[in-house]
Coordinates of C-alpha atoms and ligand atoms in Angstrom, one line a residue:
M17 CA 27.6 15.2 -8.9
E18 CA 23.8 15.0 -9.2
P19 CA 22.4 12.8 -6.5
A20 CA 21.1 9.4 -7.7
R21 CA 17.3 8.9 -7.6
Y22 CA 15.7 5.8 -6.2
H23 CA 12.0 5.1 -6.7
N24 CA 9.3 3.3 -4.9
T25 CA 7.5 0.3 -6.4
V26 CA 3.7 0.1 -6.1
D27 CA 1.6 -2.3 -8.1
G28 CA 4.7 -3.5 -10.0
R29 CA 5.5 0.0 -11.3
T30 CA 8.3 2.3 -10.1
C31 CA 6.9 5.6 -8.9
E32 CA 7.6 9.0 -7.3
S33 CA 5.5 10.5 -4.5
A34 CA 2.1 11.9 -5.4
T35 CA 3.4 15.4 -4.6
G36 CA 6.6 15.0 -6.5
R37 CA 8.7 15.9 -3.5
W38 CA 12.0 14.2 -2.7
L39 CA 14.0 13.4 0.5
Q40 CA 17.8 13.6 0.5
S41 CA 19.9 10.7 1.7
V42 CA 23.2 11.7 3.2
N43 CA 26.4 9.6 3.1
P44 CA 27.6 9.5 6.7
F45 CA 31.3 9.3 5.6
T46 CA 31.2 12.4 3.5
G47 CA 28.3 14.3 5.2
E48 CA 27.0 15.0 1.7
A49 CA 23.7 14.1 0.0
W50 CA 24.4 11.3 -2.4
A51 CA 20.8 10.2 -3.3
E52 CA 17.2 11.1 -3.2
V53 CA 14.1 9.1 -2.4
P54 CA 10.4 10.0 -2.8
H55 CA 9.0 12.0 0.1
C56 CA 5.6 10.2 0.4
D57 CA 2.6 11.3 2.4
A58 CA -0.6 9.6 3.6
A59 CA -2.1 9.6 0.1
D60 CA 0.9 7.4 -1.1
A61 CA 0.5 5.2 1.9
E62 CA -3.2 4.7 1.1
Q63 CA -2.5 3.8 -2.5
A64 CA 0.2 1.2 -1.5
I65 CA -2.1 -0.4 1.0
E66 CA -5.1 -0.6 -1.4
T67 CA -2.8 -2.2 -4.0
A68 CA -1.5 -4.7 -1.5
H69 CA -5.0 -5.5 -0.3
A70 CA -6.2 -6.0 -3.9
A71 CA -3.3 -8.4 -4.6
F72 CA -4.1 -10.3 -1.4
T73 CA -7.8 -10.8 -2.2
R74 CA -7.8 -11.4 -6.0
G75 CA -5.4 -12.1 -8.8
P76 CA -2.6 -14.6 -9.2
W77 CA -1.0 -14.3 -5.7
A78 CA -4.4 -15.1 -4.0
T79 CA -4.7 -18.4 -5.9
M80 CA -1.0 -19.3 -6.2
S81 CA 0.1 -22.7 -4.7
A82 CA 2.4 -22.6 -1.8
T83 CA 4.9 -24.5 -3.8
N84 CA 5.0 -21.8 -6.5
R85 CA 5.3 -19.1 -3.8
G86 CA 8.3 -20.9 -2.5
K87 CA 9.8 -21.0 -6.0
L88 CA 9.5 -17.2 -6.3
L89 CA 11.1 -16.7 -2.9
R90 CA 14.1 -18.9 -3.9
R91 CA 14.4 -17.1 -7.2
L92 CA 14.5 -13.8 -5.4
G93 CA 17.2 -15.2 -3.1
D94 CA 19.2 -16.0 -6.3
L95 CA 18.7 -12.5 -7.7
I96 CA 19.9 -10.9 -4.4
A97 CA 23.0 -13.1 -4.6
R98 CA 23.6 -12.0 -8.2
D99 CA 23.3 -8.3 -7.2
A100 CA 25.0 -8.6 -3.9
D101 CA 27.9 -6.3 -4.7
K102 CA 25.6 -3.6 -6.0
L103 CA 23.2 -3.8 -3.1
A104 CA 26.1 -3.8 -0.6
E105 CA 27.7 -0.7 -2.1
I106 CA 24.3 1.2 -1.9
E107 CA 23.9 0.4 1.7
V108 CA 27.5 1.4 2.5
R109 CA 26.9 4.8 0.9
D110 CA 23.5 5.2 2.6
N111 CA 24.3 3.9 6.0
G112 CA 28.1 3.9 6.5
K113 CA 28.3 0.2 7.3
L114 CA 31.6 -1.4 6.3
L115 CA 31.8 -2.8 2.8
A116 CA 33.4 -5.9 4.3
E117 CA 30.4 -6.4 6.6
M118 CA 27.8 -5.7 3.9
G119 CA 29.6 -8.1 1.4
A120 CA 29.2 -10.9 4.0
Q121 CA 25.7 -9.9 4.8
L122 CA 24.6 -9.8 1.2
R123 CA 26.0 -13.2 0.6
Y124 CA 24.0 -14.4 3.7
I125 CA 20.6 -12.6 3.1
P126 CA 19.6 -15.0 0.3
E127 CA 19.5 -17.8 2.8
W128 CA 16.4 -16.3 4.4
F129 CA 14.6 -16.4 1.0
H130 CA 15.9 -20.0 0.3
Y131 CA 14.9 -21.2 3.8
Y132 CA 11.4 -19.7 3.8
G133 CA 11.0 -20.7 0.1
G134 CA 11.5 -24.2 1.3
L135 CA 9.1 -23.8 4.2
A136 CA 6.3 -22.3 2.2
D137 CA 4.7 -25.6 1.2
K138 CA 5.3 -27.2 4.6
I139 CA 2.8 -25.0 6.4
E140 CA 0.3 -27.6 7.5
G141 CA -2.9 -27.8 9.4
A142 CA -4.1 -30.8 11.4
V143 CA -7.0 -33.3 11.6
L144 CA -8.2 -33.3 15.2
P145 CA -9.0 -36.5 17.0
S146 CA -12.5 -35.3 17.7
D147 CA -14.3 -36.0 21.0
K148 CA -17.7 -35.9 19.2
P149 CA -19.2 -38.6 17.1
N150 CA -19.7 -38.2 13.4
V151 CA -17.8 -34.9 13.0
F152 CA -14.7 -34.2 11.0
T153 CA -12.6 -31.3 12.4
Y154 CA -9.5 -29.9 10.9
T155 CA -7.4 -26.8 11.1
K156 CA -6.0 -24.7 8.3
R157 CA -3.2 -22.1 8.6
E158 CA -4.0 -19.0 6.6
P159 CA -2.2 -15.8 5.9
L160 CA -3.2 -12.6 7.8
G161 CA -3.6 -10.2 4.8
V162 CA -1.7 -7.0 4.3
I163 CA 1.5 -6.7 6.4
V164 CA 3.2 -3.4 7.0
A165 CA 7.0 -3.9 7.4
I166 CA 8.7 -0.9 9.1
T167 CA 12.5 -1.0 9.4
P168 CA 15.2 1.1 11.2
W169 CA 18.3 2.7 9.7
N170 CA 20.9 0.4 11.2
S171 CA 20.5 -2.7 9.0
P172 CA 17.9 -2.0 6.4
L173 CA 18.2 -5.0 4.1
L174 CA 18.9 -7.7 6.7
L175 CA 16.0 -6.6 8.9
L176 CA 13.7 -6.4 5.9
A177 CA 14.6 -9.9 4.8
W178 CA 13.7 -11.2 8.2
K179 CA 10.1 -9.9 7.7
L180 CA 9.6 -10.3 4.0
A181 CA 10.7 -13.9 3.6
P182 CA 8.3 -15.5 6.2
A183 CA 5.5 -13.0 5.4
L184 CA 5.5 -14.0 1.8
A185 CA 6.0 -17.7 2.4
A186 CA 2.8 -17.6 4.5
G187 CA 1.0 -15.9 1.5
N188 CA 0.6 -12.4 2.8
T189 CA 1.1 -9.2 0.8
V190 CA 3.4 -6.4 2.1
V191 CA 3.9 -2.7 2.2
V192 CA 7.5 -1.8 3.1
K193 CA 8.5 1.4 4.9
P194 CA 12.2 1.8 5.4
S195 CA 13.8 4.5 7.6
E196 CA 13.8 8.0 6.1
F197 CA 17.6 8.0 6.7
T198 CA 18.4 4.9 4.8
S199 CA 15.9 4.0 2.1
C200 CA 18.0 3.4 -0.9
S201 CA 19.1 -0.2 -0.6
T202 CA 15.5 -1.2 0.1
L203 CA 14.3 0.6 -3.0
A204 CA 17.0 -1.2 -5.0
L205 CA 15.8 -4.5 -3.6
M206 CA 12.2 -3.7 -4.6
E207 CA 13.3 -3.7 -8.3
L208 CA 14.0 -7.4 -8.1
F209 CA 10.6 -8.7 -7.2
A210 CA 9.1 -8.3 -10.7
E211 CA 12.2 -10.0 -12.2
A212 CA 11.7 -12.9 -9.8
G213 CA 8.2 -13.3 -11.0
F214 CA 6.2 -11.9 -8.1
P215 CA 2.8 -10.6 -9.3
A216 CA 2.3 -6.9 -9.2
G217 CA 1.1 -5.5 -5.9
V218 CA 2.4 -8.3 -3.7
V219 CA 5.3 -6.2 -2.4
N220 CA 5.1 -2.4 -2.4
S221 CA 7.2 0.4 -0.9
V222 CA 6.6 3.9 0.5
T223 CA 9.3 6.2 1.7
G224 CA 9.2 9.2 4.0
Y225 CA 9.0 10.2 7.6
G226 CA 7.8 7.9 10.3
A227 CA 5.4 10.4 11.8
E228 CA 3.9 11.2 8.4
I229 CA 3.5 7.9 6.7
G230 CA 4.5 5.3 9.3
A231 CA 1.5 6.3 11.5
A232 CA -0.8 6.4 8.4
L233 CA 0.3 2.8 7.5
V234 CA -0.1 1.5 11.0
E235 CA -3.6 3.0 11.4
H236 CA -5.0 1.9 8.1
P237 CA -8.0 -0.5 8.6
L238 CA -7.0 -2.7 5.6
V239 CA -3.7 -3.6 7.4
S240 CA -3.7 -6.9 9.3
K241 CA -0.3 -6.8 10.9
V242 CA 2.6 -4.5 11.6
A243 CA 6.1 -6.0 11.7
F244 CA 8.2 -3.3 13.3
T245 CA 11.9 -3.0 14.1
G246 CA 13.0 0.2 15.8
G247 CA 13.3 2.0 19.1
D248 CA 11.2 1.0 22.0
A249 CA 9.4 4.4 22.3
T250 CA 8.4 4.2 18.7
G251 CA 7.5 0.5 19.2
A252 CA 5.1 1.5 22.0
A253 CA 3.4 4.1 19.8
V254 CA 3.0 1.6 17.0
Y255 CA 1.6 -1.0 19.4
A256 CA -0.9 1.5 20.8
T257 CA -2.1 2.6 17.3
A258 CA -2.3 -1.1 16.2
A259 CA -4.4 -1.9 19.2
K260 CA -7.1 0.5 18.1
N261 CA -8.0 -1.9 15.2
I262 CA -6.8 -5.1 17.0
K263 CA -4.0 -5.6 14.6
H264 CA -1.3 -8.3 15.0
V265 CA 2.2 -6.9 15.8
T266 CA 5.8 -8.1 15.9
L267 CA 8.0 -5.6 17.7
E268 CA 11.8 -6.0 17.5
L269 CA 13.0 -3.2 19.8
G270 CA 16.1 -2.1 21.6
G271 CA 18.5 -3.7 24.1
K272 CA 21.1 -3.1 26.8
S273 CA 22.7 -6.5 26.5
P274 CA 25.0 -7.9 29.2
N275 CA 28.2 -9.7 28.0
I276 CA 29.4 -11.6 31.0
V277 CA 33.0 -12.7 31.6
F278 CA 33.7 -15.2 34.3
A279 CA 37.1 -15.7 35.8
D280 CA 37.3 -19.2 34.4
A281 CA 36.8 -18.1 30.8
N282 CA 39.4 -18.1 28.1
I283 CA 40.1 -14.4 28.6
D284 CA 41.6 -13.7 25.1
N285 CA 38.4 -15.1 23.5
A286 CA 36.2 -13.2 25.8
V287 CA 38.1 -10.0 25.0
K288 CA 37.5 -10.6 21.2
G289 CA 33.8 -11.2 22.0
A290 CA 33.6 -8.0 24.0
I291 CA 35.1 -6.0 21.1
S292 CA 32.9 -7.5 18.4
G293 CA 29.9 -7.2 20.7
I294 CA 30.2 -3.4 20.9
F295 CA 32.3 -2.0 18.1
A296 CA 30.9 -4.0 15.1
A297 CA 28.7 -1.6 13.1
S298 CA 30.0 1.1 15.4
G299 CA 27.8 -0.2 18.1
Q300 CA 24.7 0.5 16.1
T301 CA 23.1 -2.9 16.6
C302 CA 20.2 -3.8 18.8
I303 CA 22.2 -6.8 20.1
A304 CA 25.2 -4.6 21.1
G305 CA 26.9 -6.1 24.2
S306 CA 27.0 -2.6 25.7
R307 CA 27.4 -3.8 29.3
L308 CA 30.5 -5.8 29.8
L309 CA 30.1 -7.6 33.2
V310 CA 33.5 -8.8 34.4
Q311 CA 34.2 -11.0 37.5
R312 CA 36.2 -8.9 40.0
S313 CA 39.2 -11.2 40.2
V314 CA 39.9 -10.8 36.4
Y315 CA 38.5 -7.2 36.1
D316 CA 41.8 -5.4 35.7
E317 CA 43.2 -8.0 33.2
V318 CA 40.0 -8.0 31.1
A319 CA 39.6 -4.2 31.1
G320 CA 43.3 -3.7 30.2
K321 CA 43.1 -6.2 27.3
V322 CA 39.8 -4.8 26.0
V323 CA 41.2 -1.2 26.0
D324 CA 44.4 -2.4 24.3
F325 CA 42.5 -4.3 21.6
A326 CA 40.0 -1.4 21.0
R327 CA 42.9 1.0 20.6
T328 CA 44.0 -0.9 17.5
A329 CA 40.7 -0.3 15.6
R330 CA 41.2 1.4 12.3
L331 CA 38.6 4.1 11.6
G332 CA 38.1 5.2 8.1
D333 CA 36.3 5.1 4.8
P334 CA 33.7 2.3 5.0
M335 CA 34.4 1.4 1.4
A336 CA 38.0 0.6 2.2
A337 CA 38.9 -3.0 2.9
T338 CA 41.2 -2.0 5.7
T339 CA 38.6 0.0 7.7
Q340 CA 37.4 -1.7 10.9
V341 CA 35.1 1.0 12.4
G342 CA 32.9 3.3 10.3
P343 CA 30.9 6.4 11.0
I344 CA 27.6 6.8 12.9
T345 CA 24.8 6.6 10.4
T346 CA 22.9 9.8 11.2
L347 CA 23.9 13.2 12.5
P348 CA 21.2 13.2 15.2
Q349 CA 22.5 9.8 16.4
R350 CA 26.1 11.0 16.6
T351 CA 24.9 14.0 18.7
K352 CA 23.0 11.5 21.0
V353 CA 26.1 9.3 21.4
L354 CA 28.3 12.2 22.3
Q355 CA 25.7 13.4 24.8
Y356 CA 25.7 10.0 26.5
I357 CA 29.5 10.2 26.7
D358 CA 29.2 13.5 28.5
V359 CA 26.5 12.0 30.8
A360 CA 28.8 9.1 31.7
K361 CA 31.7 11.4 32.5
A362 CA 29.4 13.6 34.7
E363 CA 28.1 10.5 36.5
G364 CA 31.7 9.6 37.5
A365 CA 32.4 6.7 35.1
D366 CA 36.1 6.4 34.3
C367 CA 36.8 7.0 30.6
L368 CA 39.5 4.4 29.7
L369 CA 39.5 5.1 26.0
G370 CA 38.1 7.5 23.4
G371 CA 35.3 9.8 24.6
G372 CA 35.1 12.2 21.7
T373 CA 35.3 12.6 18.0
P374 CA 38.5 11.6 16.1
T375 CA 40.8 14.5 14.9
A376 CA 42.4 12.8 11.8
P377 CA 41.6 15.1 8.9
E378 CA 40.1 12.3 6.7
L379 CA 37.6 11.6 9.5
T380 CA 36.3 15.1 10.3
R381 CA 33.8 15.3 7.3
G382 CA 32.0 12.2 8.4
W383 CA 30.0 11.4 11.6
F384 CA 32.6 9.5 13.6
V385 CA 32.8 8.8 17.3
E386 CA 35.9 7.3 18.8
P387 CA 35.6 3.7 20.2
T388 CA 34.9 4.6 23.8
I389 CA 35.2 2.5 27.0
F390 CA 34.1 3.4 30.5
G391 CA 35.4 1.5 33.5
G392 CA 34.1 1.4 37.0
V393 CA 30.5 1.7 35.8
S394 CA 27.7 1.0 38.2
N395 CA 24.5 -0.5 36.8
A396 CA 22.5 2.4 38.3
M397 CA 24.2 4.9 35.9
R398 CA 22.3 6.1 32.9
I399 CA 25.1 4.8 30.6
A400 CA 24.3 1.3 31.9
R401 CA 20.5 1.6 31.7
E402 CA 19.7 3.4 28.5
E403 CA 20.4 2.3 24.9
V404 CA 23.2 4.4 23.5
F405 CA 23.4 2.8 20.1
G406 CA 27.0 3.7 19.4
P407 CA 30.6 2.5 20.0
V408 CA 30.4 3.0 23.8
L409 CA 31.2 0.2 26.2
S410 CA 30.5 0.2 30.0
I411 CA 32.5 -2.2 32.1
I412 CA 30.8 -3.3 35.3
P413 CA 32.4 -5.5 38.0
F414 CA 30.6 -8.4 39.7
E415 CA 31.5 -10.8 42.5
D416 CA 29.8 -14.1 41.8
D417 CA 27.1 -15.9 39.7
D418 CA 24.3 -14.5 41.7
E419 CA 25.4 -10.9 41.3
A420 CA 26.2 -11.5 37.6
A421 CA 22.6 -12.7 37.1
T422 CA 21.1 -9.9 39.2
I423 CA 23.0 -7.1 37.3
A424 CA 22.4 -8.8 33.9
N425 CA 18.6 -8.9 34.5
D426 CA 18.4 -5.4 36.1
T427 CA 17.3 -3.8 32.9
I428 CA 14.1 -3.0 31.2
Y429 CA 15.4 -4.8 28.1
G430 CA 15.9 -8.5 27.3
L431 CA 17.2 -8.9 23.8
A432 CA 20.5 -10.8 24.1
A433 CA 23.3 -11.8 26.4
G434 CA 26.8 -13.3 26.2
I435 CA 28.4 -15.7 28.8
W436 CA 32.1 -16.4 28.7
T437 CA 33.0 -19.4 30.9
S438 CA 34.8 -22.8 30.6
D439 CA 32.4 -24.4 33.1
I440 CA 29.7 -26.3 31.3
R441 CA 27.4 -26.3 34.4
R442 CA 27.8 -22.5 34.8
A443 CA 27.0 -22.0 31.1
H444 CA 23.7 -23.9 31.3
V445 CA 22.6 -22.4 34.7
M446 CA 23.4 -18.9 33.7
A447 CA 21.7 -19.4 30.3
D448 CA 18.5 -20.4 32.2
R449 CA 18.8 -17.4 34.6
I450 CA 19.2 -14.7 32.0
Q451 CA 16.0 -13.1 30.8
A452 CA 16.8 -12.6 27.1
G453 CA 15.6 -14.0 23.8
T454 CA 19.1 -15.0 22.7
V455 CA 21.9 -16.2 24.9
W456 CA 25.4 -16.9 23.4
V457 CA 28.0 -18.9 25.3
N458 CA 31.6 -18.3 24.3
T459 CA 30.5 -16.4 21.2
Y460 CA 28.6 -13.2 20.5
R461 CA 26.5 -11.8 17.6
A462 CA 25.7 -15.0 15.9
V463 CA 22.3 -15.0 14.0
S464 CA 20.9 -17.4 11.5
F465 CA 17.9 -17.8 9.2
M466 CA 17.0 -20.9 11.3
A467 CA 17.4 -19.4 14.7
P468 CA 14.4 -17.6 16.3
F469 CA 15.3 -14.1 17.3
G470 CA 13.4 -11.6 19.5
G471 CA 13.1 -9.9 22.8
Y472 CA 12.0 -10.5 26.3
K473 CA 10.6 -7.6 28.3
R474 CA 10.8 -4.2 26.6
S475 CA 12.9 -5.6 23.8
G476 CA 9.8 -6.7 22.0
I477 CA 7.1 -9.2 21.1
G478 CA 7.3 -12.1 18.7
R479 CA 10.1 -13.8 16.9
E480 CA 11.9 -13.4 13.6
S481 CA 13.8 -16.1 11.7
G482 CA 13.4 -19.9 12.2
Q483 CA 10.2 -21.8 12.0
D484 CA 8.7 -19.5 14.8
A485 CA 8.7 -16.6 12.4
V486 CA 6.3 -18.0 9.9
D487 CA 3.7 -18.5 12.7
E488 CA 3.8 -14.8 13.2
Y489 CA 2.3 -14.3 9.8
L490 CA -0.4 -17.0 10.0
Q491 CA -3.8 -17.4 11.7
T492 CA -5.5 -20.7 12.4
K493 CA -8.9 -21.6 11.1
C494 CA -10.8 -24.6 12.6
V495 CA -13.3 -26.2 10.2
W496 CA -16.1 -28.5 11.6
I497 CA -17.9 -30.9 9.1
N498 CA -20.9 -32.7 10.5
L499 CA -21.2 -36.2 9.1
D500 CA -24.6 -37.0 10.6
E501 CA -27.4 -37.5 8.1
E502 CA -29.8 -35.6 10.3
V503 CA -29.3 -32.6 12.5
P504 CA -30.7 -33.3 15.9
N505 CA -33.7 -31.4 17.5
P506 CA -32.0 -28.4 19.2
F507 CA -34.6 -28.5 22.0
V508 CA -33.6 -32.0 23.1
L509 CA -30.3 -31.6 25.0
R510 CA -27.8 -34.4 24.6
Ligands
NAD12 P1 13.0 4.4 15.2 O1 12.1 3.8 16.2 O2 13.3 5.9 15.3 O3 12.4 4.2 13.7 C1 12.2 2.9 13.2 C2 11.2 3.1 12.0 O4 10.0 3.5 12.5 C3 11.6 4.1 10.9 O5 11.3 3.6 9.6 C4 10.8 5.3 11.2 O6 10.5 6.1 10.1 C5 9.5 4.6 11.7 N1 8.6 5.4 12.5 C6 8.9 6.5 13.3 N2 7.8 6.9 13.9 C7 6.8 6.1 13.6 C8 5.4 6.1 13.9 N3 4.8 7.0 14.7 N4 4.6 5.1 13.3 C9 5.2 4.2 12.5 N5 6.5 4.2 12.1 C10 7.3 5.2 12.7 O7 14.3 3.6 15.2 P2 15.7 3.9 14.5 O8 16.3 5.0 15.2 O9 15.5 3.9 13.0 O10 16.5 2.5 14.8 C11 17.2 2.3 16.0 C12 16.4 1.5 16.9 O11 16.1 0.2 16.4 C13 17.3 1.1 18.2 O12 16.5 1.3 19.3 C14 17.5 -0.4 18.0 O13 17.8 -1.1 19.1 C15 16.3 -0.8 17.3 N6 16.6 -2.1 16.6 C16 16.1 -3.3 17.0 C17 16.4 -4.5 16.4 C18 15.8 -5.8 16.8 O14 15.7 -6.7 16.0 N7 15.3 -5.9 18.1 C19 17.2 -4.5 15.3 C20 17.7 -3.3 14.8 C21 17.4 -2.1 15.5

């Protein structure tokens, strides 16, 4: 079958790349190219930015009331809900996520557009109680300008919604660059903006390799802000390039999140939390609870139950309702995960489950890795320090609260953490002690349009979702109005 072709949208029109080249998108379950997207270069990036800049500075978007911006965002949310099944299927083919997960995600993504649609006309300045006579001083909160939104391959639509909804609510215009591995669902989403009534040029897309066009977008002088989600090494490069022109950045980067089980926890709930923390989306989530810290007195019980539960996971076709764990999204990523498994074995970690690729014939075409669990891991091992981004869990024992907090914080990252305990005092004290942007108690992986999300330490800068996120796309102007009839003599100091 001929691969489907998805197009970019620039200035309200669908388009190919200037050179007419295409990039293949491979289905991770079949290992075969199923679609093509434009292979753009710096010239395409330039055109998209100039278009977004023109839409920001003149035309209907520049003068549109915040209330009307909000209406467009809510209409877009409704269109996403209408097309949820179609968008979900595209992302499953492109990314290998489970249809079951994508169905739920597509029903939830509209909430971001509804929430920020509501917030658009509640962005308010203030009148200052001035300390000077006869002066009226007020603040206005204004958009930044052209935003470049760069997303990774692991959750293209959700992570894009986290950027687009607040950026547009604040009145900015956007150039979107999805991952070269998984661009199709983003390009399908782009088609909805015109139908929702957004003026041409407000949201534009370019597709291609990060090093080719990502860098060109970040460097461009007409870009005011880069909203980036991806790995921390790329994030650091984006940050350095953005610094050259003093651009704003939001960086949502990686993690090595601790999921901590105390002996007083409801153990069966904690086991379920450990499983969902690492095996959901085959471990390809920034918030993966990849370090399971277990109090020594319940270590054997918890490790045994986690292994037994993980053993029941059904690997298979991500389109099938019965499948519980899908493939790894990209071939290089599968290679990387398998290399980490080898490193863990060489470092002396005890492989309690998995540790390779499945042998069932229906799973050999796709890029699967078995759900893998290592016991007896020390926090000094590479498997406990570096982000694997796959279905690989490390179980690390601890003695008491102090040791749990020390191990939990002994990482360059600080994205998220889980705490499993039935002691309310311990829950609060540990939540204070953990250096992470999100702490879950007796649950894991919950996110919401209203809950600010982002990293401490090397996990990033800035927040997405919630009211905090709209601030990331605004700048404050302070206006001084002199009410005196006469301007005083400047040589007479007062
Ligand atoms: P990546 O850093 O390789 O790529 C992310 C995006 O950056 C892609 O679109 C890529 O094309 C682009 N890019 C690459 N080089 C660039 C450059 N020099 N300039 C500009 N753009 C460039 O990340 P990935 O492998 O696609 O995604 C996995 C990573 O994303 C993991 O580390 C994961 O933890 C992280 N992530 C973080 C969050 C979060 O919210 N904190 C969420 C999901 C994923």
